[in-house]
């Protein structure tokens, strides 16, 4: 298990593409989250005094499509009683990761941990799902449907289902597996977790139609496409969470870190040596010459510099008060032109030197996020009519506050310049 380190990035590979979090961290080490269709995942019951890793390896070896390939298995304890413990076992077959490895090489990333994408998304909607009774949670992604059966506050079954598969049959198999681990119980509800950036090829209603064939309520939850990043980051900061990092990737990570240390130590040694030699040989001579030269330059250019500075300050002052492109009315019009449908602004606080703070309400959270994205990309227009630089250096969306009527209240802060320290 590799613990989360400060400055680590989170990468998600799904739909044949690699997505990185928007944290701005420049580290080359990252946690990789993959859909269940790319991993071997299985719940395993092991005696309390048994070897959980050996049992997990035996269980995954039975279902791997590459029987001759050695597996590096990661486990995460789900629950434990007096007799047994249940662990979630996972492995990533190295024979199926060529496309993933190519995408990681393009971004020059070293992977320190491999996690299941659905576990990060499950953490994000945990409060909305609830922790009572037996429930089937279906996550719809570009690669597959991820089925998780929850018994109270713990998973009783987890599996990937191809988008073209008969969903009703797969749900029944998951429920049978849950009964094997937790005993018989009535199914309380089915929760369909969907993202706004993806609709399956079969149409948006096909999955819901198959789930509706069960005699239980079907509830839909909407999540943001990037909601998984926070969940994966939180899991990476905890001890004992799943890590399906292949053995060769771990060896490459160790080698990369060793080489990086050697390069840093060698560069530091060379820098110290050059610094010492420069001090011993060059400082006395160069210092005297540079001192006399700088004094002469300062004497000759001080008067011209003051004159130019004063003139420049006057020109900037005139430009500042004659430029109305960032005035209150122009900014208000530009924002109003970009309001998505269902968004109403209730307050407006404009400061010329800082920016604008607005409050409003929207029919749903996606409209507020759309307005934030529109303002983040809003650009000005120069004298020739061409688009110039972005108007707002930073756009911040505060926490959304859901009202009794279902509308979402929000606060937006749009700054002309980025505050110091950020």
Coordinates of C-alpha atoms in Angstrom, one line a residue:
X1 CA 0.0 0.0 0.0
X2 CA 1.4 3.4 -1.0
X3 CA 0.1 6.2 1.2
X4 CA -1.0 9.4 -0.3
X5 CA 1.8 12.0 -0.4
X6 CA 1.6 15.7 -0.5
X7 CA 1.4 17.0 -4.1
X8 CA 0.2 13.8 -5.6
X9 CA -2.1 14.0 -8.6
X10 CA -5.2 12.0 -9.5
X11 CA -5.6 10.5 -13.0
X12 CA -8.7 8.8 -14.4
X13 CA -8.6 6.5 -17.5
X14 CA -12.0 5.8 -19.0
X15 CA -13.4 5.8 -22.5
X16 CA -9.9 5.4 -23.9
X17 CA -8.8 8.8 -22.5
X18 CA -6.8 10.0 -19.6
X19 CA -8.2 12.8 -17.4
X20 CA -6.2 14.6 -14.8
X21 CA -7.6 16.6 -11.8
X22 CA -7.6 20.4 -11.8
X23 CA -5.5 20.7 -8.7
X24 CA -2.7 22.4 -10.6
X25 CA -0.1 20.1 -9.0
X26 CA 2.9 19.6 -11.3
X27 CA 4.1 16.3 -9.7
X28 CA 4.9 13.4 -12.0
X29 CA 3.6 10.9 -9.4
X30 CA -0.1 10.1 -9.5
X31 CA -2.9 7.8 -8.3
X32 CA -4.7 6.1 -11.2
X33 CA -8.4 5.3 -11.0
X34 CA -9.8 2.7 -13.5
X35 CA -13.3 1.5 -14.3
X36 CA -14.2 -2.0 -13.1
X37 CA -14.1 -3.3 -16.7
X38 CA -10.3 -2.9 -16.6
X39 CA -9.8 -4.5 -13.2
X40 CA -10.3 -7.9 -11.7
X41 CA -12.4 -7.3 -8.6
X42 CA -14.0 -9.8 -6.2
X43 CA -15.3 -10.0 -2.6
X44 CA -13.5 -12.8 -0.7
X45 CA -14.4 -14.4 2.7
X46 CA -11.4 -15.5 4.6
X47 CA -11.0 -17.0 8.1
X48 CA -9.8 -14.5 10.7
X49 CA -6.5 -16.2 11.1
X50 CA -6.2 -17.1 7.4
X51 CA -3.9 -15.5 4.7
X52 CA -6.1 -12.9 3.1
X53 CA -3.6 -12.2 0.3
X54 CA -3.3 -15.9 -0.6
X55 CA -7.0 -16.3 -0.6
X56 CA -7.5 -13.2 -2.8
X57 CA -4.8 -14.3 -5.2
X58 CA -6.5 -17.7 -5.6
X59 CA -10.0 -16.2 -6.1
X60 CA -8.7 -13.7 -8.8
X61 CA -6.6 -16.4 -10.6
X62 CA -9.9 -18.3 -11.3
X63 CA -11.4 -15.3 -13.2
X64 CA -8.4 -13.8 -14.9
X65 CA -8.4 -13.9 -18.7
X66 CA -4.6 -14.3 -18.6
X67 CA -4.1 -17.5 -16.5
X68 CA -0.3 -17.7 -17.3
X69 CA 0.4 -14.1 -16.1
X70 CA 1.3 -13.6 -12.4
X71 CA -1.0 -11.2 -10.6
X72 CA -0.2 -8.5 -8.0
X73 CA -3.2 -8.5 -5.8
X74 CA -4.3 -5.6 -3.5
X75 CA -6.9 -6.1 -0.8
X76 CA -9.1 -3.8 1.3
X77 CA -10.9 -5.1 4.4
X78 CA -14.7 -4.7 4.2
X79 CA -15.9 -6.2 7.5
X80 CA -14.9 -8.8 10.1
X81 CA -16.7 -11.0 12.7
X82 CA -15.5 -13.6 15.2
X83 CA -15.0 -16.2 12.5
X84 CA -14.4 -14.6 9.2
X85 CA -13.3 -11.4 7.5
X86 CA -14.5 -10.2 4.1
X87 CA -11.9 -8.4 1.9
X88 CA -12.3 -6.7 -1.5
X89 CA -9.6 -8.1 -3.7
X90 CA -8.4 -6.4 -7.0
X91 CA -5.7 -6.8 -9.6
X92 CA -4.7 -5.2 -12.9
X93 CA -3.5 -7.7 -15.5
X94 CA -0.5 -6.2 -17.2
X95 CA -1.3 -7.8 -20.5
X96 CA -4.3 -5.5 -20.9
X97 CA -2.8 -2.1 -20.1
X98 CA -0.9 -1.1 -23.2
X99 CA -3.2 1.7 -24.0
X100 CA -3.1 2.9 -20.4
X101 CA 0.6 2.8 -20.3
X102 CA 0.9 4.8 -23.6
X103 CA -1.4 7.5 -22.2
X104 CA 0.6 7.7 -19.0
X105 CA 3.9 7.9 -20.9
X106 CA 2.5 10.9 -22.9
X107 CA 1.8 12.7 -19.7
X108 CA 5.1 11.5 -18.2
X109 CA 3.4 10.2 -15.1
X110 CA 4.6 7.6 -12.6
X111 CA 1.7 5.7 -10.9
X112 CA 2.1 5.0 -7.2
X113 CA -1.4 3.5 -6.7
X114 CA -4.2 2.0 -8.7
X115 CA -7.8 2.3 -7.4
X116 CA -11.3 1.4 -8.7
X117 CA -13.0 4.5 -10.1
X118 CA -16.4 3.3 -8.8
X119 CA -15.1 3.4 -5.2
X120 CA -14.3 7.1 -5.5
X121 CA -17.7 7.8 -7.0
X122 CA -19.4 5.8 -4.3
X123 CA -17.8 7.9 -1.6
X124 CA -19.1 11.0 -3.3
X125 CA -22.8 9.9 -3.2
X126 CA -22.6 7.9 0.1
X127 CA -24.6 10.5 2.1
X128 CA -27.3 10.5 -0.6
X129 CA -27.6 6.7 -0.8
X130 CA -28.1 6.0 2.9
X131 CA -26.8 3.1 5.0
X132 CA -29.9 1.1 5.8
X133 CA -31.3 -2.0 4.1
X134 CA -30.2 -3.7 0.9
X135 CA -29.7 -1.6 -2.1
X136 CA -28.4 -2.0 -5.6
X137 CA -26.3 1.0 -6.8
X138 CA -25.7 1.2 -10.6
X139 CA -23.0 3.6 -11.9
X140 CA -23.2 4.4 -15.6
X141 CA -19.9 5.1 -17.2
X142 CA -18.5 5.1 -20.8
X143 CA -16.8 1.8 -20.3
X144 CA -19.4 -0.3 -18.5
X145 CA -22.1 -0.4 -15.9
X146 CA -20.8 -0.9 -12.3
X147 CA -23.1 -2.7 -10.0
X148 CA -22.6 -2.5 -6.2
X149 CA -24.9 -4.2 -3.8
X150 CA -24.9 -2.5 -0.4
X151 CA -26.0 -4.3 2.8
X152 CA -26.3 -1.4 5.3
X153 CA -23.0 0.4 5.3
X154 CA -20.8 -2.2 3.5
X155 CA -20.7 -3.7 0.0
X156 CA -22.0 -7.2 -0.4
X157 CA -21.3 -7.5 -4.2
X158 CA -19.4 -5.5 -6.8
X159 CA -19.0 -6.3 -10.5
X160 CA -18.7 -4.7 -13.9
X161 CA -21.4 -5.3 -16.5
X162 CA -20.9 -4.6 -20.3
X163 CA -23.3 -1.9 -21.6
X164 CA -24.8 -4.4 -24.1
X165 CA -25.4 -7.2 -21.4
X166 CA -28.8 -8.2 -20.1
X167 CA -28.9 -5.9 -17.1
X168 CA -31.7 -7.7 -15.2
X169 CA -29.8 -11.0 -15.3
X170 CA -26.6 -9.3 -14.0
X171 CA -28.5 -7.6 -11.2
X172 CA -29.9 -11.0 -10.1
X173 CA -26.4 -12.5 -10.1
X174 CA -25.2 -9.7 -7.9
X175 CA -28.1 -10.2 -5.5
X176 CA -27.3 -13.9 -5.3
X177 CA -23.7 -13.1 -4.5
X178 CA -24.9 -10.7 -1.8
X179 CA -27.0 -13.4 -0.3
X180 CA -24.0 -15.6 -0.1
X181 CA -22.1 -13.0 1.9
X182 CA -24.9 -11.5 4.0
X183 CA -27.8 -13.8 3.9
X184 CA -31.3 -13.4 2.4
X185 CA -32.9 -9.9 2.6
X186 CA -35.5 -7.9 0.7
X187 CA -34.2 -5.4 -1.8
X188 CA -35.3 -1.9 -0.7
X189 CA -34.4 0.1 -3.7
X190 CA -32.2 0.6 -6.8
X191 CA -30.1 3.7 -7.2
X192 CA -29.0 4.8 -10.6
X193 CA -26.0 7.1 -10.5
X194 CA -25.5 9.0 -13.7
X195 CA -23.2 11.8 -15.0
X196 CA -24.1 14.7 -17.2
X197 CA -21.3 14.1 -19.6
X198 CA -22.3 10.6 -20.8
X199 CA -25.4 8.8 -22.2
X200 CA -25.1 5.1 -23.2
X201 CA -25.4 4.1 -26.9
X202 CA -28.7 2.3 -26.2
X203 CA -30.4 5.5 -25.2
X204 CA -30.9 7.1 -21.8
X205 CA -34.1 5.2 -21.0
X206 CA -32.9 1.6 -21.7
X207 CA -31.1 1.1 -18.4
X208 CA -33.9 2.6 -16.4
X209 CA -36.4 0.4 -18.2
X210 CA -34.5 -2.7 -17.3
X211 CA -34.1 -1.6 -13.7
X212 CA -37.8 -0.8 -13.5
X213 CA -38.7 -4.4 -14.1
X214 CA -37.8 -5.1 -10.5
X215 CA -40.7 -4.5 -8.0
X216 CA -38.7 -1.8 -6.0
X217 CA -38.3 1.9 -6.4
X218 CA -35.7 3.2 -8.8
X219 CA -34.0 6.4 -7.7
X220 CA -31.7 8.6 -9.9
X221 CA -28.7 10.5 -8.6
X222 CA -26.8 13.0 -10.7
X223 CA -23.1 13.6 -10.1
X224 CA -20.5 15.9 -11.6
X225 CA -18.1 14.3 -14.1
X226 CA -15.1 15.2 -11.9
X227 CA -16.7 14.2 -8.6
X228 CA -14.6 11.1 -8.5
X229 CA -11.3 13.0 -8.1
X230 CA -12.1 14.1 -4.5
X231 CA -13.2 10.6 -3.5
X232 CA -10.0 9.0 -4.9
X233 CA -7.8 11.6 -3.3
X234 CA -9.5 11.0 0.1
X235 CA -9.1 7.2 -0.2
X236 CA -5.4 7.6 -1.1
X237 CA -4.8 9.5 2.1
X238 CA -6.2 6.6 4.2
X239 CA -4.3 3.4 5.2
X240 CA -5.6 0.0 4.2
X241 CA -7.4 1.1 1.0
X242 CA -7.2 -0.9 -2.2
X243 CA -4.1 -0.8 -4.3
X244 CA -4.0 -2.9 -7.5
X245 CA -0.6 -1.5 -8.7
X246 CA 1.1 -4.2 -11.0
X247 CA 4.4 -5.5 -9.9
X248 CA 6.4 -4.2 -12.9
X249 CA 4.9 -0.7 -12.4
X250 CA 6.0 -0.8 -8.7
X251 CA 9.5 -1.8 -9.8
X252 CA 9.6 1.0 -12.4
X253 CA 8.4 3.5 -9.7
X254 CA 11.2 2.5 -7.4
X255 CA 13.7 2.8 -10.2
X256 CA 12.4 6.2 -11.3
X257 CA 12.5 7.6 -7.7
X258 CA 16.1 6.3 -7.3
X259 CA 17.2 7.9 -10.6
X260 CA 15.5 11.2 -9.6
X261 CA 17.4 11.2 -6.3
X262 CA 20.7 10.5 -8.0
X263 CA 20.1 13.4 -10.5
X264 CA 19.2 15.8 -7.7
X265 CA 22.2 14.9 -5.6
X266 CA 24.6 15.1 -8.6
X267 CA 23.1 18.5 -9.6
X268 CA 23.4 19.8 -6.1
X269 CA 27.0 18.7 -5.8
X270 CA 27.9 20.3 -9.1
X271 CA 26.2 23.5 -8.1
X272 CA 28.1 23.7 -4.8
X273 CA 31.4 23.0 -6.6
X274 CA 30.9 25.7 -9.2
X275 CA 29.8 28.1 -6.5
X276 CA 32.9 27.6 -4.5
X277 CA 35.2 28.0 -7.5
X278 CA 33.4 31.1 -8.6
X279 CA 33.8 32.6 -5.1
X280 CA 37.5 31.8 -4.9
X281 CA 38.5 32.9 -8.3
X282 CA 36.1 35.4 -9.7
X283 CA 34.4 37.4 -7.0
X284 CA 37.2 39.8 -6.0
X285 CA 37.9 40.9 -9.6
X286 CA 34.3 40.9 -10.9
X287 CA 32.9 42.7 -7.9
X288 CA 35.2 45.7 -8.2
X289 CA 34.5 46.1 -12.0
X290 CA 30.7 45.6 -11.6
X291 CA 30.5 48.1 -8.8
X292 CA 32.2 50.9 -10.8
X293 CA 30.1 50.0 -13.9
X294 CA 26.8 50.1 -12.0
X295 CA 27.5 53.4 -10.4
X296 CA 28.3 54.9 -13.7
X297 CA 25.1 53.5 -15.2
X298 CA 23.0 54.8 -12.3
X299 CA 24.4 58.3 -12.6
X300 CA 23.7 58.5 -16.4
X301 CA 20.3 57.0 -16.4
X302 CA 18.7 58.2 -13.1
X303 CA 17.3 61.4 -14.6
X304 CA 16.0 59.8 -17.8
X305 CA 14.4 57.0 -15.7
X306 CA 12.5 59.4 -13.5
X307 CA 11.2 61.4 -16.5
X308 CA 10.0 58.3 -18.3
X309 CA 8.4 56.9 -15.1
X310 CA 6.5 60.1 -14.5
X311 CA 5.3 60.2 -18.1
X312 CA 4.3 56.6 -18.0
X313 CA 2.4 57.0 -14.8
X314 CA 0.4 59.9 -16.4
X315 CA -0.4 57.9 -19.5
X316 CA -1.6 54.9 -17.4
X317 CA -3.8 57.2 -15.3
X318 CA -5.4 58.7 -18.5
X319 CA -5.9 55.2 -20.0
X320 CA -7.4 53.9 -16.8
X321 CA -10.1 56.4 -16.6
X322 CA -10.8 56.5 -20.4
X323 CA -11.1 52.8 -20.8
X324 CA -14.7 51.7 -20.3
X325 CA -14.3 48.2 -21.6
X326 CA -14.2 46.9 -18.0
X327 CA -16.8 49.3 -16.6
X328 CA -19.8 48.2 -14.5
X329 CA -22.3 48.4 -17.4
X330 CA -20.1 46.6 -19.9
X331 CA -19.4 43.8 -17.4
X332 CA -23.1 43.5 -16.4
X333 CA -24.1 43.2 -20.1
X334 CA -21.4 40.6 -20.8
X335 CA -22.5 38.5 -17.9
X336 CA -26.2 38.9 -18.7
X337 CA -25.5 37.7 -22.3
X338 CA -24.0 34.5 -20.9
X339 CA -26.7 33.6 -18.4
X340 CA -27.8 29.9 -19.0
X341 CA -31.5 29.1 -19.0
X342 CA -33.0 28.9 -15.5
X343 CA -30.4 31.2 -13.8
X344 CA -31.6 34.4 -12.2
X345 CA -29.3 37.0 -10.6
X346 CA -30.4 38.6 -7.3
X347 CA -27.5 40.8 -6.3
X348 CA -24.5 42.6 -7.9
X349 CA -21.4 44.1 -6.3
X350 CA -18.9 45.6 -8.8
X351 CA -15.5 47.0 -7.8
X352 CA -13.4 48.4 -10.6
X353 CA -10.0 47.4 -9.2
X354 CA -11.1 44.0 -7.9
X355 CA -13.9 42.4 -9.9
X356 CA -17.6 41.6 -9.4
X357 CA -19.5 39.4 -6.9
X358 CA -22.9 38.2 -7.8
X359 CA -25.6 36.1 -6.2
X360 CA -28.4 34.2 -7.8
X361 CA -30.4 31.1 -8.0
X362 CA -30.6 28.3 -10.7
X363 CA -33.0 25.5 -11.5
X364 CA -30.3 23.0 -10.9
X365 CA -26.6 22.8 -10.0
X366 CA -25.4 22.2 -13.6
X367 CA -26.7 25.7 -14.6
X368 CA -24.5 27.3 -11.9
X369 CA -21.5 25.3 -13.1
X370 CA -22.2 26.3 -16.7
X371 CA -22.3 30.0 -15.7
X372 CA -19.0 29.6 -13.9
X373 CA -17.4 28.0 -17.0
X374 CA -18.8 30.7 -19.3
X375 CA -17.4 33.5 -17.1
X376 CA -14.0 31.7 -16.8
X377 CA -13.6 31.7 -20.6
X378 CA -15.0 35.2 -21.2
X379 CA -12.6 37.3 -23.2
X380 CA -12.4 41.0 -24.0
X381 CA -12.4 42.7 -27.4
X382 CA -9.6 45.1 -28.5
X383 CA -9.9 48.1 -30.7
X384 CA -9.8 46.1 -33.9
X385 CA -12.7 44.0 -32.9
X386 CA -10.6 40.9 -32.3
X387 CA -10.9 38.8 -29.1
X388 CA -8.1 39.4 -26.6
X389 CA -7.2 38.1 -23.2
X390 CA -9.6 36.7 -20.6
X391 CA -11.5 39.3 -18.6
X392 CA -11.5 37.4 -15.3
X393 CA -8.3 36.0 -13.9
X394 CA -10.2 33.8 -11.4
X395 CA -13.8 32.7 -11.1
X396 CA -14.9 31.1 -7.9
X397 CA -18.2 29.3 -7.3
X398 CA -19.2 29.0 -3.7
X399 CA -21.1 26.1 -2.1
X400 CA -24.5 25.5 -3.7
X401 CA -27.5 25.9 -1.3
X402 CA -30.5 23.9 -2.2
X403 CA -33.8 25.6 -1.3
X404 CA -37.2 24.1 -0.4
X405 CA -38.5 24.9 -3.9
X406 CA -35.7 22.8 -5.4
X407 CA -33.7 25.8 -6.7
X408 CA -30.0 26.2 -6.0
X409 CA -28.7 29.4 -4.5
X410 CA -25.1 30.3 -5.4
X411 CA -22.4 32.9 -5.0
X412 CA -19.9 33.8 -7.8
X413 CA -16.8 35.8 -7.3
X414 CA -15.1 37.0 -10.5
X415 CA -11.7 38.7 -10.0
X416 CA -9.8 40.8 -12.5
X417 CA -6.5 39.8 -11.0
X418 CA -5.4 36.7 -9.1
X419 CA -4.9 37.4 -5.3
X420 CA -1.4 37.2 -4.0
X421 CA -0.3 33.8 -2.7
X422 CA -2.5 31.8 -5.0

